[in-house]
CSV table of C-alpha atoms in Angstrom, one decimal:
chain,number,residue,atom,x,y,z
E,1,UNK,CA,0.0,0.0,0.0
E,2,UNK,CA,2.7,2.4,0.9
E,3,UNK,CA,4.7,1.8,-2.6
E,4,UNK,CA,1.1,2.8,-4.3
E,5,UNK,CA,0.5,6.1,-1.7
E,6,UNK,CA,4.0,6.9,-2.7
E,7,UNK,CA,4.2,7.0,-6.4
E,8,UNK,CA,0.7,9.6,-6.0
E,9,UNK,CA,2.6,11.2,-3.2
E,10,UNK,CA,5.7,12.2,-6.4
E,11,UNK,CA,3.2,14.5,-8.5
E,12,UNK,CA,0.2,15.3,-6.6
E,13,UNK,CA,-1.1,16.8,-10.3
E,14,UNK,CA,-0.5,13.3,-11.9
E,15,UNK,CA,-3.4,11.1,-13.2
E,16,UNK,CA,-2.4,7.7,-12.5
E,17,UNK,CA,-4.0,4.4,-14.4
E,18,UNK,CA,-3.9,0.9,-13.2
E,19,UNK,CA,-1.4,-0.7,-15.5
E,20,UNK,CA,1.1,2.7,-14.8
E,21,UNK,CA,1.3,1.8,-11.6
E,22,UNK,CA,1.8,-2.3,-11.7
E,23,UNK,CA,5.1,-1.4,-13.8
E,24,UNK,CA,6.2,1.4,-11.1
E,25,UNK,CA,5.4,-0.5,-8.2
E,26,UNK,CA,5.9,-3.8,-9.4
E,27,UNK,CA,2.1,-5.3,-7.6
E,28,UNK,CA,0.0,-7.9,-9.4
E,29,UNK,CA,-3.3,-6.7,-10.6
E,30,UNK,CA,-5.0,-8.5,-8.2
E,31,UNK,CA,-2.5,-6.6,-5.4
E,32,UNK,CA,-3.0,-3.5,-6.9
E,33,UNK,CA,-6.6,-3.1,-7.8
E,34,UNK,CA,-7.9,-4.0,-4.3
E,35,UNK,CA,-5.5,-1.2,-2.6
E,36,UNK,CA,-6.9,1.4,-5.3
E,37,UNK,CA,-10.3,0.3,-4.5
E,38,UNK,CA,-9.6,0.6,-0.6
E,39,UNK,CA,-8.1,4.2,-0.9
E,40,UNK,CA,-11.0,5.0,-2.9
E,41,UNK,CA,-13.4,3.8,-0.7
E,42,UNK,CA,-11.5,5.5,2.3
E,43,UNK,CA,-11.3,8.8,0.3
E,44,UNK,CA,-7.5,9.0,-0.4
E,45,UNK,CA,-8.0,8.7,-3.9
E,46,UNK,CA,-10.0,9.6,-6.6
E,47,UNK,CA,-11.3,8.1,-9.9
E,48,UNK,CA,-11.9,10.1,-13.3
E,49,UNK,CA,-12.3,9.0,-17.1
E,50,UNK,CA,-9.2,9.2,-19.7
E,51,UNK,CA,-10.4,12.1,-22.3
E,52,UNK,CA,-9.5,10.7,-25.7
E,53,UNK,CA,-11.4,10.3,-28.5
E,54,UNK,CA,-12.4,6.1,-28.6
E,55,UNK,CA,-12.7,5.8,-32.2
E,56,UNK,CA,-9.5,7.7,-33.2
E,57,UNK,CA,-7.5,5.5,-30.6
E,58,UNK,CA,-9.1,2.4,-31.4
E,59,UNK,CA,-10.0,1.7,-27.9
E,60,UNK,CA,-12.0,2.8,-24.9
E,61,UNK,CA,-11.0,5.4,-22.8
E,62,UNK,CA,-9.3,4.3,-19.5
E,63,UNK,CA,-10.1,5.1,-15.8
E,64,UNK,CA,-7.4,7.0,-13.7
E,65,UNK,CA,-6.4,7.8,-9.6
E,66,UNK,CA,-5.5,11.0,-8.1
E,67,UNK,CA,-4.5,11.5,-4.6
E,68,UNK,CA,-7.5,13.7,-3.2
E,69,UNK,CA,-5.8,17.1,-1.0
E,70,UNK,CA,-6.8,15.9,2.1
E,71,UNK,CA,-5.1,13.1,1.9
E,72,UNK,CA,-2.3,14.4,1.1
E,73,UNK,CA,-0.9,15.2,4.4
E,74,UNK,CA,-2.2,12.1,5.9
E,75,UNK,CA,-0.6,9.8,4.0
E,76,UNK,CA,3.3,11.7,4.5
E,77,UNK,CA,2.6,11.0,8.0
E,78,UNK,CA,1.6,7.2,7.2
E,79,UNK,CA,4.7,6.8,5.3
E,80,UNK,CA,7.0,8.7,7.5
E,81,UNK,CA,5.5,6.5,10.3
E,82,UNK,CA,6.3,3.3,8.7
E,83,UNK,CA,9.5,5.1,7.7
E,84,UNK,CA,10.3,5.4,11.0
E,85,UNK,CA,9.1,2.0,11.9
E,86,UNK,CA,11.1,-0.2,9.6
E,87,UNK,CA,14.1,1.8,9.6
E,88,UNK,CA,16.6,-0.3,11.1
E,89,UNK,CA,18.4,-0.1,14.2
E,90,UNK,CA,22.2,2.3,14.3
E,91,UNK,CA,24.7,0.4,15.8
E,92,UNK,CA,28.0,1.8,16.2
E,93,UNK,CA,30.4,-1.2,16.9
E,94,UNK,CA,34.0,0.2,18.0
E,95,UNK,CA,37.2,-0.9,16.0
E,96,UNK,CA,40.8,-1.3,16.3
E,97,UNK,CA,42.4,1.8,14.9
E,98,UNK,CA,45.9,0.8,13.1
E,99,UNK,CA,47.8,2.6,16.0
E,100,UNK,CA,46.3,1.7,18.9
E,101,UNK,CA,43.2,2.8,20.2
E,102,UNK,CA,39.6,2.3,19.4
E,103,UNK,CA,38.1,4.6,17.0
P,1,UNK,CA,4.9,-31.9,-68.2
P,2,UNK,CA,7.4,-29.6,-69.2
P,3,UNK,CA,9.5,-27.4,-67.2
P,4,UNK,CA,7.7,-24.0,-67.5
P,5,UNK,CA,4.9,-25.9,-65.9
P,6,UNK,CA,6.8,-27.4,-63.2
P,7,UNK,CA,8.0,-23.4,-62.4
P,8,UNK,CA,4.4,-22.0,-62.8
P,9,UNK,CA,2.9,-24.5,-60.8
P,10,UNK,CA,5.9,-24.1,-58.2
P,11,UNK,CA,5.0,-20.2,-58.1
P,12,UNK,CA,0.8,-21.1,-57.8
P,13,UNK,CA,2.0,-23.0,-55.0
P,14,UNK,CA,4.2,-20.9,-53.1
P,15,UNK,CA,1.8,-18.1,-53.2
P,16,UNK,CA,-0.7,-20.3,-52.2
P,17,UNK,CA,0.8,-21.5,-49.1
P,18,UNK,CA,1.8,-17.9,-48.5
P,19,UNK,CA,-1.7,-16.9,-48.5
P,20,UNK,CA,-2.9,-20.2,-46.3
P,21,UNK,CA,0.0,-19.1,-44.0
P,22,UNK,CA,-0.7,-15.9,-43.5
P,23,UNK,CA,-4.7,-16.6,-43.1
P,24,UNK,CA,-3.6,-19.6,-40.6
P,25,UNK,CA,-1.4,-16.7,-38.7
P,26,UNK,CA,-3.8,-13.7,-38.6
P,27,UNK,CA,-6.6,-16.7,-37.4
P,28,UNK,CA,-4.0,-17.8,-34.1
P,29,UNK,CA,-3.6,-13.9,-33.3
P,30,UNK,CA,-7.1,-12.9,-33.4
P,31,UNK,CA,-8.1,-16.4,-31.5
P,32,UNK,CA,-4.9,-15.5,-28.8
P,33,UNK,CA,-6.0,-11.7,-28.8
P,34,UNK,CA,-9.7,-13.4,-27.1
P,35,UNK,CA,-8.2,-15.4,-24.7
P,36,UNK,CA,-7.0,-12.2,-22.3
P,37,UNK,CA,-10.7,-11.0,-23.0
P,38,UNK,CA,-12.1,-14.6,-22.1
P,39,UNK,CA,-10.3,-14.8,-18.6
P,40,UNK,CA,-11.1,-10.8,-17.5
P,41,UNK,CA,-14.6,-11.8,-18.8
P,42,UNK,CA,-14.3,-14.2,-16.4
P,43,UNK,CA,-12.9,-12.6,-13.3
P,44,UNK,CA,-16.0,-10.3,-14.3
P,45,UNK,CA,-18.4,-12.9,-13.6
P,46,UNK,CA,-17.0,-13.4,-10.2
P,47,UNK,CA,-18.2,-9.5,-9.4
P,48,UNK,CA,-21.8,-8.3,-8.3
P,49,UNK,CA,-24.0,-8.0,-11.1
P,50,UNK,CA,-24.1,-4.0,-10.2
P,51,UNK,CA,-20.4,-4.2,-9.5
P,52,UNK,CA,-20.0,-5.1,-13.4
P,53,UNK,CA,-20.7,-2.2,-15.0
P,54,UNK,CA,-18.6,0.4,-13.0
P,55,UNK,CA,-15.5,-2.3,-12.8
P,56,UNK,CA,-15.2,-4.2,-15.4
P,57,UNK,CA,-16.8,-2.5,-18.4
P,58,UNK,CA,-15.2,1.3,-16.8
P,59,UNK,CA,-11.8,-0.2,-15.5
P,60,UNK,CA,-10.8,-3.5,-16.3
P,61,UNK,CA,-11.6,-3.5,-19.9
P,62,UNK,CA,-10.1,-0.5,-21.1
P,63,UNK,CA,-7.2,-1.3,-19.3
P,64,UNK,CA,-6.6,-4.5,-20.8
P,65,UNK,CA,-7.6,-2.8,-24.3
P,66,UNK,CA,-4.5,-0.7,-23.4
P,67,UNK,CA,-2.6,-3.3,-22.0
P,68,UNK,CA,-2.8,-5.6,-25.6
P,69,UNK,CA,-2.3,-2.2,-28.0
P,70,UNK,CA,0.6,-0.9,-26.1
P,71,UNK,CA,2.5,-4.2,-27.1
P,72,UNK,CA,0.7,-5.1,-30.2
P,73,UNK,CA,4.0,-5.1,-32.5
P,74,UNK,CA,5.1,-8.2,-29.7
P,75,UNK,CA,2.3,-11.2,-29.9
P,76,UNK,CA,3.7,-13.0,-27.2
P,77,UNK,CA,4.4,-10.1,-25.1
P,78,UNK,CA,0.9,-8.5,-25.3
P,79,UNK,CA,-0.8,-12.0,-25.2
P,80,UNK,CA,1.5,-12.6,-21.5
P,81,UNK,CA,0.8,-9.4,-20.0
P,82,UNK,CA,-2.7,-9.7,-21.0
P,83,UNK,CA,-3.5,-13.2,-19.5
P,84,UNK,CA,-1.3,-12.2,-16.5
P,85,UNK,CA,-3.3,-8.7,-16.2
P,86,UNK,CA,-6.4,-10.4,-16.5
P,87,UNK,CA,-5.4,-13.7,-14.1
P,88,UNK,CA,-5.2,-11.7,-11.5
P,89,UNK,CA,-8.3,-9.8,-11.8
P,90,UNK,CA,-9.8,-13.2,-11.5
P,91,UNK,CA,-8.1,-14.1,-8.4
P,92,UNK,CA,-9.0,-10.7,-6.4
P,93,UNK,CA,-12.2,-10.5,-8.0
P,94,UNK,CA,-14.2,-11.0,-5.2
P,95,UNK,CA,-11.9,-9.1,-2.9
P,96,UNK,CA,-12.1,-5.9,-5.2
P,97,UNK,CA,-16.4,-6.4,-4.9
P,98,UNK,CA,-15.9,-6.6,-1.1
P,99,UNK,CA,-13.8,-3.5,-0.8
P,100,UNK,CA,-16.1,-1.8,-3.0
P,101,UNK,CA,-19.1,-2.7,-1.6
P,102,UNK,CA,-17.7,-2.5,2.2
P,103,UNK,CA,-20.0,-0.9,4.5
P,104,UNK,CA,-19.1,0.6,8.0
P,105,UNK,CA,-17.1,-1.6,10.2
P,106,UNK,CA,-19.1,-2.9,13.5
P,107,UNK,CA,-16.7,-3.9,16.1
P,108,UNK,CA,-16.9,-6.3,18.4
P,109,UNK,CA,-17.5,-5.2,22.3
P,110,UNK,CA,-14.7,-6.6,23.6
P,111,UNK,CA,-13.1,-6.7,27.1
P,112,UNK,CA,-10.1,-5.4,28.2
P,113,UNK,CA,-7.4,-7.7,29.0
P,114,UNK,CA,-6.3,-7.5,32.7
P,115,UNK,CA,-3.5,-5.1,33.6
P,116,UNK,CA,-0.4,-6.8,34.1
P,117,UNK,CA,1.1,-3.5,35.5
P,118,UNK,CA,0.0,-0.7,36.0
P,119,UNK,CA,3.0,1.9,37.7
P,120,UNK,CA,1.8,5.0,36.7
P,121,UNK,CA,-1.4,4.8,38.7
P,122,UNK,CA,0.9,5.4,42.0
P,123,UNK,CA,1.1,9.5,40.9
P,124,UNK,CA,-2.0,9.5,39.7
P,125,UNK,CA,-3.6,8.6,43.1
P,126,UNK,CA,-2.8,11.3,44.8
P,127,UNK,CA,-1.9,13.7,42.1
P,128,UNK,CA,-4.6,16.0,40.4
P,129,UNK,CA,-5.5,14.5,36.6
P,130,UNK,CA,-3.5,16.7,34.4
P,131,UNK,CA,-5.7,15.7,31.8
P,132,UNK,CA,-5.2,17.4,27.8
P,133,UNK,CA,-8.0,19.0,26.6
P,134,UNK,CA,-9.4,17.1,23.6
P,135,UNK,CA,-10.6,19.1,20.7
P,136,UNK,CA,-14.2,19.7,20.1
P,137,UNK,CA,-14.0,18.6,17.0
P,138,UNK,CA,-11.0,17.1,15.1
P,139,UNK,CA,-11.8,17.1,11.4
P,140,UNK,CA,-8.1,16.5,10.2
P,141,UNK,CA,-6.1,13.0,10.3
P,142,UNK,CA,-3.1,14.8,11.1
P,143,UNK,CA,-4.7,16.3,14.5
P,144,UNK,CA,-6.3,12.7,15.2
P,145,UNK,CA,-2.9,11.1,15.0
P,146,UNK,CA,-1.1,13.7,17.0
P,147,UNK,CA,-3.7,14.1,19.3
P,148,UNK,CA,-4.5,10.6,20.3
P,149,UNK,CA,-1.1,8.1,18.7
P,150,UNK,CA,0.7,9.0,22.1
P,151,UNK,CA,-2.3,8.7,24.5
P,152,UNK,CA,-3.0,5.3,22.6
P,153,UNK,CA,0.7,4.2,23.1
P,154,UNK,CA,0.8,4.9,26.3
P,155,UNK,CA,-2.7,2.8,27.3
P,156,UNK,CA,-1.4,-0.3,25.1
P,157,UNK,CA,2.0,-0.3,27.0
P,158,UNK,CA,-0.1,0.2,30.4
P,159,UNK,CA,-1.8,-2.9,29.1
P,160,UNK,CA,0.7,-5.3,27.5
P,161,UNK,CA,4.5,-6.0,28.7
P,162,UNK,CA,6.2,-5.4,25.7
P,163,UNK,CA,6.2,-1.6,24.3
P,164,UNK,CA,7.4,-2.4,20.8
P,165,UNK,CA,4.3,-4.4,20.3
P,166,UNK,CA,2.7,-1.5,22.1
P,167,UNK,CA,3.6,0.7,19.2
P,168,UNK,CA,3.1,-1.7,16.8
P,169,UNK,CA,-0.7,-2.2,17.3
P,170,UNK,CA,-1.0,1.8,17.9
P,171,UNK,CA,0.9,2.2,14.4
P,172,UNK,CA,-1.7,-0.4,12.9
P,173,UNK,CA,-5.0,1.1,14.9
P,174,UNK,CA,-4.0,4.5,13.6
P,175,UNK,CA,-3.5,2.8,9.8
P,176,UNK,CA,-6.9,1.2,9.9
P,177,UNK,CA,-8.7,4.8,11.5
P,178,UNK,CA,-6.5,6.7,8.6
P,179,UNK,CA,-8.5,4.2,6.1
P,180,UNK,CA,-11.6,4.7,7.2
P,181,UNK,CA,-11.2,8.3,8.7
P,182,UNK,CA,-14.1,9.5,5.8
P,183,UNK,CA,-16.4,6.9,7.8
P,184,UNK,CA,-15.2,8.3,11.3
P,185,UNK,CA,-15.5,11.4,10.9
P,186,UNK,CA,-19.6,10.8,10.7
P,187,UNK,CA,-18.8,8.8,14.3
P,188,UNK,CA,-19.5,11.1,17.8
P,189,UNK,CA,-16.5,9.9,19.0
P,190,UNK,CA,-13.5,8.3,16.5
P,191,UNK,CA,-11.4,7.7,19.4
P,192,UNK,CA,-13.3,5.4,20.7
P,193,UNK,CA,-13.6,3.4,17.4
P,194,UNK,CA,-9.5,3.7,17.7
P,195,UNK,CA,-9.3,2.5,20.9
P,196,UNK,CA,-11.3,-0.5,20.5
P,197,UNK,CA,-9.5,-1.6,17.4
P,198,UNK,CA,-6.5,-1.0,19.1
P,199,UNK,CA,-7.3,-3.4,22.2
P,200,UNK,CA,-8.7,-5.8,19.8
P,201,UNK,CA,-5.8,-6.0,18.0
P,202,UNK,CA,-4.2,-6.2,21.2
P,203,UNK,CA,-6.4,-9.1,22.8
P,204,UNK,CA,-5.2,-11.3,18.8
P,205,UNK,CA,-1.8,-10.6,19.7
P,206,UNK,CA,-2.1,-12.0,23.4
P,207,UNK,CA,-4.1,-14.7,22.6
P,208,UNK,CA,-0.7,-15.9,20.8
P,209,UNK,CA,1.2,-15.9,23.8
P,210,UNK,CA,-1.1,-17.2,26.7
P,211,UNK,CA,1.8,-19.5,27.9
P,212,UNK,CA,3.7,-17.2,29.7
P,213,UNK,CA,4.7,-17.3,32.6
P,214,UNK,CA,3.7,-15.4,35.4
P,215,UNK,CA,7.6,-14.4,36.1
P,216,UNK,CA,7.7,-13.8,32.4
P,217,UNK,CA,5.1,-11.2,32.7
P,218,UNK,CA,7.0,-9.6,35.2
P,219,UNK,CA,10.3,-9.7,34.0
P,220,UNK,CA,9.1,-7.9,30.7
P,221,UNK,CA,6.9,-5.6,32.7
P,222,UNK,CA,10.0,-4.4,33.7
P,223,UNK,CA,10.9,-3.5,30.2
P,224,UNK,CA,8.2,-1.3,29.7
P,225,UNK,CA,9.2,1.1,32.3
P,226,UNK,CA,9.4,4.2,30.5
P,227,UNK,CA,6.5,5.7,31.9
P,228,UNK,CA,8.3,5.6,35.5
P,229,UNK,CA,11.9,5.2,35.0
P,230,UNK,CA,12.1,6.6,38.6
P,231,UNK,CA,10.6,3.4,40.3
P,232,UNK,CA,13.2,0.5,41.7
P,233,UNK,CA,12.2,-3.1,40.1
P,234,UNK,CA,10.9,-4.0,43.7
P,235,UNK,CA,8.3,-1.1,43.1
P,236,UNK,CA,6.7,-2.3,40.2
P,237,UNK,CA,6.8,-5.9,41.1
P,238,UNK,CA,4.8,-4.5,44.6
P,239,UNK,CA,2.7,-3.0,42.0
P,240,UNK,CA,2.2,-5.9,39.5
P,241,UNK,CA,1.4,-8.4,42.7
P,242,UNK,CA,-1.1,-5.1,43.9
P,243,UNK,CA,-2.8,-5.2,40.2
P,244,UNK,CA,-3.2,-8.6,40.1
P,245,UNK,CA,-5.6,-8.0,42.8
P,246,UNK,CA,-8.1,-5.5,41.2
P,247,UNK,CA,-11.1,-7.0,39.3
P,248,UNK,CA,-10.8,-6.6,35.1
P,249,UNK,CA,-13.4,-4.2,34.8
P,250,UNK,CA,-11.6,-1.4,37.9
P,251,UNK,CA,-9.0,-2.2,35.9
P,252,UNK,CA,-9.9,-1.2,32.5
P,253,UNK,CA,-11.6,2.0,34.3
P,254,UNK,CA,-8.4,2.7,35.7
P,255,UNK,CA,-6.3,2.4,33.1
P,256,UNK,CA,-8.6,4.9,30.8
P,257,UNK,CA,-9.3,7.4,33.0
P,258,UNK,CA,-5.7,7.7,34.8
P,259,UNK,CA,-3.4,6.4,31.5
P,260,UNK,CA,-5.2,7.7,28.9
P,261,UNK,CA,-6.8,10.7,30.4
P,262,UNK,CA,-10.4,10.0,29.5
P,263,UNK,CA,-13.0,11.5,31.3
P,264,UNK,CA,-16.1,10.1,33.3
P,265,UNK,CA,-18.2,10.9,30.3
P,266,UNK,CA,-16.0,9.3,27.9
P,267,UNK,CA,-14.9,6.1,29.9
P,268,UNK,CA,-18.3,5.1,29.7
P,269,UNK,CA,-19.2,5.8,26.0
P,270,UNK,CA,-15.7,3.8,25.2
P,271,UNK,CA,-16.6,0.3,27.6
P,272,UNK,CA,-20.6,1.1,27.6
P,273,UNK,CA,-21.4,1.7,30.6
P,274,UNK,CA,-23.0,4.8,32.6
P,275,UNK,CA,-21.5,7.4,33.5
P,276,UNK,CA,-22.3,6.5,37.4
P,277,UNK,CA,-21.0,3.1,37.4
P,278,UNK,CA,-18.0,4.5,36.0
P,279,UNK,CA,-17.4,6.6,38.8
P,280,UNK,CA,-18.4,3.7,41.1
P,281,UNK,CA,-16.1,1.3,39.4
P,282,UNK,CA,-13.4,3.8,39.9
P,283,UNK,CA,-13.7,4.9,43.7
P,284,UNK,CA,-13.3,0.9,44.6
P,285,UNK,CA,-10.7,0.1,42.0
P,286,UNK,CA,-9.0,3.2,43.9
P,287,UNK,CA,-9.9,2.2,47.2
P,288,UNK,CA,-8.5,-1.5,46.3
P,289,UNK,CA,-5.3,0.2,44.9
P,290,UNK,CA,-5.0,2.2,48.3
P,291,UNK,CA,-5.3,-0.4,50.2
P,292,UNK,CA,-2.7,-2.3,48.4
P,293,UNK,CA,-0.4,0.2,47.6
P,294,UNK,CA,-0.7,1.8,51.1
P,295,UNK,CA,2.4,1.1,52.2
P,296,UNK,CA,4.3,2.1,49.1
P,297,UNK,CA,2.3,5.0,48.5
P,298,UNK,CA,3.3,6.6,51.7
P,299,UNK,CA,7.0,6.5,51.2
C-alpha cells in the first residue's frame, strides 16, 4: 500500500491508471486493484475517465487515480511513520584503529 | 509436363501457401488476442452483477484494451501481460467487490485484558488528573494522530509487557482509522472506534502468547518502564502483585481514566457503561489500589 500512496505522493497533479502503476510499483493486478479500490473507498483517492477520442485510438477510454488534497498530508505522515518503523536499528560497533586505540 | 509448368505451378504453389500461411497466422492472433478477453470476462463474472458495470466495463476493460495495443508489435508479449493482467483480476475479483461494496465496520465489544502492571497509577492517586484538553472537533487525520497516537501508546503499553508491540498495534490502529477516517468522521467519537480496534488487535496478539509465565510477565513488565523510570524493580513488582488483585473491569476503568486521560463521560461511551457506574467502578478500584499500595504509597 505504501509503494502505491507513494508514487501519487511524487506528483500530486498526476493522473495515474492501473497498469502505470503495476510497472512502477511492481504489484500484481489482483494486489493492486484492491489497494486502489480501498483508498478510494476511504477517500484517499480519486477516480476520473481518460479524455480521448475512442474511435480515433481504437480503444475505450481508461479510468485514472489521483490523490484527493486531504489526503495528502495524511498519507506523508503514514509513510513517514512506517519510515520510521522499519528503519533499522544504528549500531556503532568500536574498532581497532591501526595505531592503537579504538576509533 | 514440361519445365515451364513445373516453375508456374511451383510459383501457384508458393503463393498459395503464402496466402494459407498468413490466413492460418492472422486466425492464431485474433483467437490469442480473445483469450485475455475470455479470462477478464471471467474474473468479471466473479463480481456483483451491479459491480459489473462500474468495474469491469469502466476499469478492467479498457485497461486491458490498453494493455494488448501498447505491445501489439510483440504477440507474445501483449498475449503474457494480457493473461497475467487479466489472471489476477480473476483471483481478487471478489476481494475488489468486497472492498467496494464494504459498508461501516461494527466492532466487536470486547473486554479489556487484565493489567499486568500498571506503575503509573501510583502518581495518579494522589496527584490531580493533568488531563489534555481534547478538541471539540477534530476534522483532520493529522490532529487525530497527533492528538490521540501518544495517549493510545501509552494505554497499550499500560496494558501489555512489551512496548514495541505496544507501538506496533497503535501504528496499525492508527492505519486502519486513517483508512476509514471519511467513515469516522460521521462517528460522535472516532477515538473510541480507535481504541477498540486497538485493544482488539491487542487481545489477537495476546491470545498468541497465553503460555507465559507469570515471572515472564514480570520480568518484561519491567521492560516497559518508560512511563516511571524513577521506580526501583521491587516497586513495580509491589505493583504488579497489587494489580493482580483488582477485578478486570476497575482495571480497565483505571487504566482509561488515569493512563489515557479520559473522562467520566468518555470512559463510559468507550466500555458502555454509565456514567455512574464508572465513577463507582473507579472509587473501589481506587480504594482496592489504596489499600494495596498503602504502604508504598506513603513512602
Amino acid at each position: 500500500m505504501a509503494s502505491v500512496i507513494k508514487v501519487f505522493l511524487e506528483d500530486l497533479a498526476q493522473p495515474r491508471y492501473g497498469f502505470e502503476l503495476m510497472r512502477i510499483t511492481g504489484l500484481p493486478s489482483g494486489t493492486l486493484y484492491p489497494i486502489l479500490a480501498k483508498f478510494e473507498r476511504a477517500g484517499w483517492l480519486t477516480g476520473g475517465k481518460e479524455d480521448i477520442d475512442a474511435r480515433a485510438e481504437g480503444r475505450p477510454p481508461r479510468r485514472f487515480y489521483r490523490i484527493t488534497g486531504d489526503a495528502v498530508p495524511a498519507a506523508r505522515v503514514q509513510l513517514a511513520a512506517l519510515s520510521e518503523r522499519y528503519r533499522p536499528p544504528v549500531t556503532i560497533r568500536p574498532q581497532l584503529s591501526p595505531r592503537g586505540g579504538i576509533i | 509436363m514440361t519445365a515451364w509448368a513445373w516453375a508456374a505451378l511451383c510459383l501457384v504453389g508458393t503463393v498459395l501457401l503464402g496466402t494459407l500461411g498468413d490466413l492460418v497466422h492472422d486466425e492464431i492472433r485474433g483467437w490469442l488476442d480473445l483469450v485475455p478477453h475470455a479470462v477478464l470476462r471471467l474474473a468479471a463474472s466473479r463480481l456483483n452483477v451491479s459491480q459489473r458495470g462500474t468495474i469491469y466495463e469502466d476499469e478492467w476493460l479498457p485497461e486491458l484494451c490498453y494493455v494488448l495495443r501498447g505491445s501489439e508489435s510483440r504477440p507474445i508479449t501483449r498475449l503474457i501481460r494480457g493473461i497475467t493482467f487479466a489472471a489476477g483480476l480473476l483471483i481478487a475479483a471478489r476481494r475488489i467487490a468486497r472492498e467496494i461494496s464494504r459498508d461501516t465496520p461494527s466492532l466487536p465489544s470486547h473486554d479489556l485484558p487484565v493489567l499486568p502492571v500498571l506503575p503509573a497509577l501510583l502518581q495518579s492517586v494522589s496527584a490531580p488528573i493533568a488531563r489534555d484538553r481534547i478538541p471539540a472537533r477534530i476534522t483532520s487525520f493529522d490532529a487525530f494522530y497527533d492528538f490521540y497516537y501518544p495517549k493510545l501508546t501509552l494505554f497499550l503499553k499500560s496494558n501489555d509487557s512489551g512496548s514495541s508491540l505496544a507501538e506496533d498495534i497503535a501504528q496499525d490502529a492508527m492505519i486502519a482509522a486513517c483508512e476509514r477516517w471519511d467513515e469516522l468522521l460521521n462517528y460522535e467519537r472516532p477515538d473510541a472506534w480507535l481504541f477498540k480496534v486497538a485493544i482488539r488487535k491487542l487481545r489477537r496478539a495476546q491470545a498468541g502468547a497465553k503460555e507465559r509465565s507469570k515471572q515472564e510477565l514480570l520480568a518484561n513488565a519491567d521492560q516497559q518502564s518508560s512511563v516511571t523510570v524513577h521506580e526501583s524493580a521491587d516497586t513495580r513488582l509491589y505493583l504488579a502483585a497489587a494489580l493482580k488483585a483488582l477485578p478486570t473491569r476497575q482495571a480497565k476503568v483505571i487504566s482509561l481514566r488515569f493512563l489515557s486521560c479520559y473522562t467520566v463521560a468518555e470512559t463510559a461511551q468507550i466500555l458502555g457503561l454509565t456514567e455512574a457506574a464508572v465513577s463507582a467502578i473507579q472509587r473501589r478500584g481506587l480504594e482496592v489500589l489504596r489499600q494495596q499500595l498503602g504502604p508504598l504509597h506513603n513512602e
